[in-house]
GROMACS .gro file of C-alpha atoms in nm:
model
   87
    1MET     CA    1  11.886   1.648  -2.319
    2HIS     CA    2  11.644   1.359  -2.316
    3PRO     CA    3  11.808   1.037  -2.194
    4ASP     CA    4  11.680   0.713  -2.307
    5THR     CA    5  11.676   0.569  -1.956
    6ASP     CA    6  11.658   0.730  -1.609
    7ASP     CA    7  11.987   0.677  -1.438
    8GLY     CA    8  11.860   0.809  -1.104
    9PHE     CA    9  12.079   1.111  -1.103
   10ASP     CA   10  11.996   1.489  -1.162
   11SER     CA   11  12.285   1.674  -1.302
   12ILE     CA   12  12.415   2.036  -1.288
   13GLY     CA   13  12.648   2.165  -1.561
   14ILE     CA   14  12.869   2.473  -1.529
   15TYR     CA   15  12.981   2.623  -1.862
   16LYS     CA   16  13.262   2.881  -1.936
   17LYS     CA   17  13.246   3.037  -2.281
   18ALA     CA   18  12.996   2.765  -2.397
   19HIS     CA   19  13.223   2.482  -2.288
   20LEU     CA   20  13.120   2.247  -2.014
   21VAL     CA   21  13.390   2.268  -1.729
   22ARG     CA   22  13.208   2.099  -1.448
   23MET     CA   23  12.918   1.847  -1.409
   24TYR     CA   24  12.784   1.745  -1.075
   25SER     CA   25  12.536   1.464  -1.058
   26ILE     CA   26  12.319   1.406  -0.749
   27ASP     CA   27  12.177   1.068  -0.675
   28ARG     CA   28  11.805   1.141  -0.618
   29THR     CA   29  11.766   0.862  -0.349
   30THR     CA   30  12.074   0.909  -0.142
   31GLY     CA   31  12.191   1.266  -0.221
   32ASP     CA   32  12.540   1.147  -0.313
   33VAL     CA   33  12.722   1.397  -0.531
   34VAL     CA   34  12.955   1.260  -0.810
   35ASP     CA   35  13.168   1.454  -1.048
   36PHE     CA   36  13.199   1.258  -1.372
   37LEU     CA   37  13.425   1.512  -1.549
   38ARG     CA   38  13.694   1.476  -1.285
   39GLY     CA   39  13.748   1.099  -1.305
   40CYS     CA   40  13.447   0.977  -1.104
   41GLN     CA   41  13.485   1.166  -0.783
   42VAL     CA   42  13.232   1.150  -0.495
   43PHE     CA   43  13.217   1.445  -0.265
   44ARG     CA   44  13.199   1.351   0.119
   45PHE     CA   45  13.215   1.699   0.274
   46ASP     CA   46  13.086   1.739   0.628
   47ASP     CA   47  12.858   2.033   0.521
   48ILE     CA   48  12.652   1.821   0.274
   49LYS     CA   49  12.579   1.540   0.515
   50SER     CA   50  12.256   1.700   0.636
   51PHE     CA   51  12.143   1.742   0.269
   52GLN     CA   52  12.215   1.371   0.209
   53SER     CA   53  12.033   1.275   0.526
   54LYS     CA   54  11.715   1.469   0.422
   55ILE     CA   55  11.728   1.308   0.078
   56ARG     CA   56  11.761   0.951   0.216
   57GLN     CA   57  11.483   1.019   0.476
   58GLN     CA   58  11.253   1.144   0.203
   59SER     CA   59  11.336   0.853  -0.028
   60GLN     CA   60  11.352   0.597   0.258
   61ALA     CA   61  11.667   0.456   0.080
   62PRO     CA   62  11.962   0.323   0.262
   63PRO     CA   63  12.307   0.476   0.204
   64LEU     CA   64  12.498   0.318  -0.079
   65THR     CA   65  12.857   0.179  -0.041
   66ASP     CA   66  13.119   0.334  -0.265
   67LYS     CA   67  13.117   0.015  -0.480
   68GLN     CA   68  12.731   0.015  -0.502
   69LEU     CA   69  12.743   0.393  -0.603
   70ALA     CA   70  13.032   0.339  -0.850
   71ALA     CA   71  12.823   0.069  -1.017
   72LYS     CA   72  12.513   0.283  -1.034
   73ALA     CA   73  12.719   0.580  -1.174
   74GLY     CA   74  12.884   0.365  -1.432
   75CYS     CA   75  13.224   0.421  -1.290
   76PRO     CA   76  13.502   0.148  -1.236
   77GLN     CA   77  13.573   0.300  -0.900
   78LEU     CA   78  13.517   0.632  -0.720
   79THR     CA   79  13.772   0.863  -0.569
   80VAL     CA   80  13.653   1.011  -0.239
   81VAL     CA   81  13.705   1.387  -0.214
   82ASN     CA   82  13.659   1.513   0.152
   83THR     CA   83  13.891   1.806   0.162
   84ARG     CA   84  13.895   2.147  -0.019
   85TRP     CA   85  14.192   2.267  -0.217
   86VAL     CA   86  14.271   2.642  -0.237
   87HIS     CA   87  14.476   2.749  -0.539
   0.00000   0.00000   0.00000
């Protein structure tokens, strides 16, 4: 994939039988993790806060509000996910 413009995210795709089932995009300046395939979810787990802090420290970028992150990600709004579900 060669995007025409740099959106500021690096993405990781997870495939099952050649079908994309998950895609996590990480903002390179803030470390925010967004799942576009699940309806614009942003992950706010306690165990990724240190990762995000390191990314922001290296980039010297301030944290984004949910509204700013949604606009950057091209989402009308973000759903915050901060708990894990066990099925």
